[in-house]
Tab-separated table of C-alpha atoms and ligand atoms in Angstrom:
chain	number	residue	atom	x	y	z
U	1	UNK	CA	-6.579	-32.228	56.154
U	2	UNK	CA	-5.465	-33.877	59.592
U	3	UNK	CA	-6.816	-37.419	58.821
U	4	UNK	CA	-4.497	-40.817	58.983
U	5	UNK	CA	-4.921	-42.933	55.738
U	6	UNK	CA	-7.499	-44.911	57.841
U	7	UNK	CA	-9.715	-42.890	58.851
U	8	UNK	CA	-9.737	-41.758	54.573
U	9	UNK	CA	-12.543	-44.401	53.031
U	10	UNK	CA	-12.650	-46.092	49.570
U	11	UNK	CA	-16.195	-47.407	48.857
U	12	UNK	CA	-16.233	-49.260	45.053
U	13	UNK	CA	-19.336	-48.917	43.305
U	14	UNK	CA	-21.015	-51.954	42.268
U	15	UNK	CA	-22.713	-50.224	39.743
U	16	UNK	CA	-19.826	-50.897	37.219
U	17	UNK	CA	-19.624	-54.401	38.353
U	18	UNK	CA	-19.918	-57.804	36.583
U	19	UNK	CA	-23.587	-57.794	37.813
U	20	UNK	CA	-24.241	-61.490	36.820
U	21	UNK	CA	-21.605	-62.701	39.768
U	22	UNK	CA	-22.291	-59.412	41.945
U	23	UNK	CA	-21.660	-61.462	45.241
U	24	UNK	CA	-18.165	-62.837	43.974
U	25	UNK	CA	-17.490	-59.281	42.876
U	26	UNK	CA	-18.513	-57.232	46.359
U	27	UNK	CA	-16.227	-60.043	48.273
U	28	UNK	CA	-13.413	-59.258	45.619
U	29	UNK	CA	-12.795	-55.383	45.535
U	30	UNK	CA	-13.250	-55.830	49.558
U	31	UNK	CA	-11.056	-58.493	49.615
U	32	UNK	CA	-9.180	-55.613	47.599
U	33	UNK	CA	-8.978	-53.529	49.817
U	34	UNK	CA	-12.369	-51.593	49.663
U	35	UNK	CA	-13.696	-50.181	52.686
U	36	UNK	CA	-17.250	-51.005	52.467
U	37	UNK	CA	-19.857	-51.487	49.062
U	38	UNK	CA	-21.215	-48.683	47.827
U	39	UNK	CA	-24.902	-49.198	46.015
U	40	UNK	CA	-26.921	-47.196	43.701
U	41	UNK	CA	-30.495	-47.469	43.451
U	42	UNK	CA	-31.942	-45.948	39.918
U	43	UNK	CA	-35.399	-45.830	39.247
U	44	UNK	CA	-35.671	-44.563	35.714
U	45	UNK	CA	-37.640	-41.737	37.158
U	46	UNK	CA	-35.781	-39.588	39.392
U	47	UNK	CA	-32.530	-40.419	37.340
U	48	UNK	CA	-32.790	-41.604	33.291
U	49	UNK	CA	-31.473	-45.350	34.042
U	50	UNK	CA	-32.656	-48.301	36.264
U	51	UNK	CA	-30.690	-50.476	38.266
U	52	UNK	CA	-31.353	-52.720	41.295
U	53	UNK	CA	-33.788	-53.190	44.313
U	54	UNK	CA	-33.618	-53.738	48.260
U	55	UNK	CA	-33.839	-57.230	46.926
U	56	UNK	CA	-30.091	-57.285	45.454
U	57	UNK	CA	-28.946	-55.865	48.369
U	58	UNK	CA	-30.387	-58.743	50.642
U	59	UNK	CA	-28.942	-61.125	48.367
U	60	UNK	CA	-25.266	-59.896	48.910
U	61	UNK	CA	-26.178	-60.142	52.557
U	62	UNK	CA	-27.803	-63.727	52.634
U	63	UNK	CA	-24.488	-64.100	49.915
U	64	UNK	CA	-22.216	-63.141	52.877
U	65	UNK	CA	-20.795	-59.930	52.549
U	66	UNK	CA	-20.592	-58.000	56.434
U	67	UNK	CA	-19.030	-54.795	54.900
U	68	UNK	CA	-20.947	-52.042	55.348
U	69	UNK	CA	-23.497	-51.658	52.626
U	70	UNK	CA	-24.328	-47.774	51.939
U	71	UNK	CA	-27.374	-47.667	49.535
U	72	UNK	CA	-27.378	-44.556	47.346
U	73	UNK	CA	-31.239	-44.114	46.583
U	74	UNK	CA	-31.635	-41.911	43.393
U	75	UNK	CA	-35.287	-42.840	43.595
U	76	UNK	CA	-38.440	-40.605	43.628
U	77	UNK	CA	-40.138	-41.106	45.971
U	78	UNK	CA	-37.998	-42.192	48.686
U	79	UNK	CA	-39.566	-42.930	51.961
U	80	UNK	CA	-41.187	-46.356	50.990
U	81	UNK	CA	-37.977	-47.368	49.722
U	82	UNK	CA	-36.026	-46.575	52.960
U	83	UNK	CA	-38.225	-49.235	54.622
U	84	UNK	CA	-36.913	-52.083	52.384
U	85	UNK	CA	-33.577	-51.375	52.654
U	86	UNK	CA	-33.724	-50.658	56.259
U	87	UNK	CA	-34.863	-54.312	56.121
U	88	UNK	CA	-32.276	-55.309	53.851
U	89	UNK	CA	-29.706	-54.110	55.896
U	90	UNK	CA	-28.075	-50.946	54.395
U	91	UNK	CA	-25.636	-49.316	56.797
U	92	UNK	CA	-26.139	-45.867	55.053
U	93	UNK	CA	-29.061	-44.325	53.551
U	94	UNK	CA	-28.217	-41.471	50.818
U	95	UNK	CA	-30.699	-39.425	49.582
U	96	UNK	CA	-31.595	-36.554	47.512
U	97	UNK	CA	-33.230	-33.955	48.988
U	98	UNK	CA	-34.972	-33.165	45.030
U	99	UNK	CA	-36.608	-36.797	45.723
U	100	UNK	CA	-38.380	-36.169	48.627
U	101	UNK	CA	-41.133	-33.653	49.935
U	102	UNK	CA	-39.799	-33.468	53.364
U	103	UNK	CA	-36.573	-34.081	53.618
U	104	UNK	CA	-36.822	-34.131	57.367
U	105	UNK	CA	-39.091	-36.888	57.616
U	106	UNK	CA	-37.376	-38.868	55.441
U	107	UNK	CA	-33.836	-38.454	57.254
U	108	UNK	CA	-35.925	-39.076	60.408
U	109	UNK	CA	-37.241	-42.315	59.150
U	110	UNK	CA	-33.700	-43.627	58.277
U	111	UNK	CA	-32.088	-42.987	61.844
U	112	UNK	CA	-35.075	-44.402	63.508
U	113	UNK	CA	-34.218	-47.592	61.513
U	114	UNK	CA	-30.860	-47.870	62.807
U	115	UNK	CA	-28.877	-46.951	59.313
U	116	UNK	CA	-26.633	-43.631	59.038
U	117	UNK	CA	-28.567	-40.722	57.083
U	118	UNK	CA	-26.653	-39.181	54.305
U	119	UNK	CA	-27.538	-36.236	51.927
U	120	UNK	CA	-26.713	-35.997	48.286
U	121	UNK	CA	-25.969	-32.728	46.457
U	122	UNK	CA	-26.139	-32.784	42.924
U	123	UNK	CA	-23.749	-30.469	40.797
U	124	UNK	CA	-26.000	-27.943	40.939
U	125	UNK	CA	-27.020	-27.867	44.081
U	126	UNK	CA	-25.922	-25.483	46.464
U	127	UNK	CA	-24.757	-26.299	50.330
U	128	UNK	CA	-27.303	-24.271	52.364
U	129	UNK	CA	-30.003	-27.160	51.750
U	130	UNK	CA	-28.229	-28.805	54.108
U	131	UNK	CA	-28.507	-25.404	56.624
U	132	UNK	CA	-31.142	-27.015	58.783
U	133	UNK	CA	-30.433	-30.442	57.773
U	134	UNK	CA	-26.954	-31.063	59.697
U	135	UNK	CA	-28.059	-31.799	63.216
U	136	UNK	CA	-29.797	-35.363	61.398
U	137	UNK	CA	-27.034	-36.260	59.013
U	138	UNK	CA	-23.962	-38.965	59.096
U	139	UNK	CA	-22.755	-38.150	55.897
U	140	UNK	CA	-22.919	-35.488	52.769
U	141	UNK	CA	-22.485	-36.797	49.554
U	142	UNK	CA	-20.852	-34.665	46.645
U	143	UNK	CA	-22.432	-35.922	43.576
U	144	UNK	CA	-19.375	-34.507	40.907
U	145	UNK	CA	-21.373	-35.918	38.087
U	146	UNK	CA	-25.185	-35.789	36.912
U	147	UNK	CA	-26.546	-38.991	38.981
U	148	UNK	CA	-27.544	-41.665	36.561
U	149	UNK	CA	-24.285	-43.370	34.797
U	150	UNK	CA	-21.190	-44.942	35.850
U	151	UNK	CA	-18.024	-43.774	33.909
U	152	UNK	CA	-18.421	-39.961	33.561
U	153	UNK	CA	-16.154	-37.302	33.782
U	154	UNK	CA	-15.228	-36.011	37.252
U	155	UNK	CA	-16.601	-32.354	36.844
U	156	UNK	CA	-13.820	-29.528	38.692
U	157	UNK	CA	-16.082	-27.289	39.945
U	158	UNK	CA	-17.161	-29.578	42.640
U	159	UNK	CA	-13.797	-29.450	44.421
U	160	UNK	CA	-15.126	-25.880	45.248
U	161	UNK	CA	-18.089	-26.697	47.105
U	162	UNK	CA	-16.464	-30.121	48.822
U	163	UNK	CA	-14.289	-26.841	50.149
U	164	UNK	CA	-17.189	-25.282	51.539
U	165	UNK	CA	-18.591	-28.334	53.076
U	166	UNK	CA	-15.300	-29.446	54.638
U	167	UNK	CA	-15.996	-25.787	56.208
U	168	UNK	CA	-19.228	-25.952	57.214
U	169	UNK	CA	-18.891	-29.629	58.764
U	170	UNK	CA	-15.461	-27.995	60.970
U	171	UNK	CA	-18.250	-25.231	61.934
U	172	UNK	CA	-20.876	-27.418	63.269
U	173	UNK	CA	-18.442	-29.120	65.315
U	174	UNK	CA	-20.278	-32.398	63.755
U	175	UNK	CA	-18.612	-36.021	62.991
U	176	UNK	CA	-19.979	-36.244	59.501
U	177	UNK	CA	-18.384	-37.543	56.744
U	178	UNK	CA	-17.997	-36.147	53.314
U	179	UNK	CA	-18.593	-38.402	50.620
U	180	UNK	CA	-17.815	-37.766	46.919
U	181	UNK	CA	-19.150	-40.110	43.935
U	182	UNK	CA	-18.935	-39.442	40.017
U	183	UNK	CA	-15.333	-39.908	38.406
U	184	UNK	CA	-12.716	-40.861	41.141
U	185	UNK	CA	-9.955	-42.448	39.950
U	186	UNK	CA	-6.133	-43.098	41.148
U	187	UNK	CA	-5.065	-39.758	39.352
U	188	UNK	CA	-8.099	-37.090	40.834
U	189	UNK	CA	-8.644	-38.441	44.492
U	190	UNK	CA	-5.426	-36.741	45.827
U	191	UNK	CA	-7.204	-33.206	45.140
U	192	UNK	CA	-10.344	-34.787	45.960
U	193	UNK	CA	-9.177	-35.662	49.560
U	194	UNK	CA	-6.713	-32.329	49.475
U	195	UNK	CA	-10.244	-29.852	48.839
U	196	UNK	CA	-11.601	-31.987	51.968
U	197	UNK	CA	-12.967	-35.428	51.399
U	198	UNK	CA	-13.195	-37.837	53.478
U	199	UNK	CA	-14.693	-40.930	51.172
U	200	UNK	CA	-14.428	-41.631	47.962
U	201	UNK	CA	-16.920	-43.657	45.494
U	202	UNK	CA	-15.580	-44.939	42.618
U	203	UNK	CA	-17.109	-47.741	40.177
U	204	UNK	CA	-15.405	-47.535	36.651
U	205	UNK	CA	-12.010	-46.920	37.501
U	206	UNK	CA	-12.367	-50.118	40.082
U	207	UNK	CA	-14.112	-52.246	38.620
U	208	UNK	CA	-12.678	-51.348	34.789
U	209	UNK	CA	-9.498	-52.081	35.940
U	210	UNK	CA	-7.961	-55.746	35.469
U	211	UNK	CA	-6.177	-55.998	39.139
U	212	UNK	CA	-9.122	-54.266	41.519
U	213	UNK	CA	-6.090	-54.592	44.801
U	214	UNK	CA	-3.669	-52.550	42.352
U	215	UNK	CA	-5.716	-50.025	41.564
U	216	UNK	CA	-6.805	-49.619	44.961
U	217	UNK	CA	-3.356	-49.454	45.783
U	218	UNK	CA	-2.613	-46.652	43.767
U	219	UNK	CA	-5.362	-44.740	45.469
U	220	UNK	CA	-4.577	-45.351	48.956
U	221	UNK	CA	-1.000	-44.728	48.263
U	222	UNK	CA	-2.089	-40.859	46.633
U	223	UNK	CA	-4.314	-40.754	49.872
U	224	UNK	CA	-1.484	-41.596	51.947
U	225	UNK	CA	0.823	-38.292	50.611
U	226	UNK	CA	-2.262	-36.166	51.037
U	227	UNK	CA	-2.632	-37.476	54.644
U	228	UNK	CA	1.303	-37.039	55.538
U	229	UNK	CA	1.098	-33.694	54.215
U	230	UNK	CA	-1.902	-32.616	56.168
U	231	UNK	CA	-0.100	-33.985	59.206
U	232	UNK	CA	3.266	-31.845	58.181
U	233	UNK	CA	1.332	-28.725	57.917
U	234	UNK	CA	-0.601	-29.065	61.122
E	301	DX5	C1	-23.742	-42.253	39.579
E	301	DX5	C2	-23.501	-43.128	40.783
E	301	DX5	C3	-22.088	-43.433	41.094
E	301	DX5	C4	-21.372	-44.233	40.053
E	301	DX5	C5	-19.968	-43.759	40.035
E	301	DX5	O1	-25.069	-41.827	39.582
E	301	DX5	O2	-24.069	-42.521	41.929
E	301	DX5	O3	-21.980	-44.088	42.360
E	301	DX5	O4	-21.346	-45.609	40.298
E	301	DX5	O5	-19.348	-44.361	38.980
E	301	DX5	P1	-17.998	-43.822	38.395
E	301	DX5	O6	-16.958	-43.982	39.461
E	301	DX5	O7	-17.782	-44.690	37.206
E	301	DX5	O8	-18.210	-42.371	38.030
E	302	ZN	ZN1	-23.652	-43.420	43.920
């Protein structure tokens, strides 16, 4: 990895927040040094739980929160749904390519609003959906859990294929960044970033922790000795 620590994102989850003061909590783990919110959309459907609307995410908007809002839509199906939160002001639109007929269209629908396009993988599923997919994407998300719950286990195998993205992003010569969500905490996200990682979701270990700008501390500080050795090696 070449990066600086700043160009190296931490995006808390608000999934694992205190959802009954969800404004007050987005302005606190930014005010903590979070990069941006990161928000998952769960229709009981596409994924076994159900969580929160376009709605919410206006609401932290009209609330007051600027930070880049990227909405993570584990939602079947998705294209009606990326016209609310276009509206609603998402700066990122994630989806799954399992959730959608055509994929295409739907990434196609989410630039034309104005939002960056991202694609999810889910363990399972392997990097050459994304073969004709890159010229249209922002970001690619590494799902290293099942979608549906905060608080799982961060599964290992996915550090393999966040290796074989980093590869295939180098080879398309394209500025996308590579976004990993399910079980980052203060103790994994050094090998996260060191397989290739570029952004890093994390909702438990945040927002389960009692002093949100310590533990985001401790993960830009394990960020900061995989940047300086990236830069060493060079
Ligand atoms: C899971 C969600 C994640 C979740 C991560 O389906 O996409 O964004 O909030 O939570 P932790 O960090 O607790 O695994
Ligand atoms: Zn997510």
């Amino acid at each position: 990895m070449s990066e600086s620590v700043s160009d190296l994102w931490i995006t808390p989850s608000v999934l694992s927040a205190d959802l009954a003061r969800l404004g007050e909590e987005s302005a606190a783990v930014l005010a903590a040094g979070g990069d941006r919110i990161h928000f998952d959309v769960m229709d009981n459907h596409y994924v076994p739980n159900l969580t929160f609307g376009a709605p919410v995410l206006k609401a932290l908007r009209d609330y007051g929160i600027t930070a880049p809002i990227d909405a993570h839509l584990m939602v079947k199906p998705t294209d009606r749904l990326i016209g609310d939160f276009l509206e609603a002001g998402a700066a990122t639109i994630l989806i799954h390519p399992e959730a959608t007929e055509h994929v295409d269209r739907s990434l196609q629908k989410i630039l034309d609003g104005g939002a960056a396009a991202g694609l999810v993988l889910n363990p399972a599923t392997p990097p050459d959906v994304l073969d004709f997919a890159m010229w249209r994407l922002d970001w690619i998300l590494v799902m290293s859990v099942n979608p549906g719950f905060g608080g799982q286990k961060f599964l290992p195998e996915s550090l393999r294929k966040i290796g074989m993205l980093r590869e295939k992003i180098e080879k398309s010569g394209r500025d996308i960044r590579l976004a990993v969500d399910g079980g980052v905490d203060a103790e994994n996200i050094a090998a996260i970033a060191g397989a290739g990682a570029d952004t890093f979701i994390s909702g438990s270990a945040v927002f389960g922790s009692s002093d949100y700008k310590a533990t985001i501390g401790a993960m830009r500080e394990a960020l900061a000795g995989v940047a300086a050795a990236g830069r060493e090696t060079r």
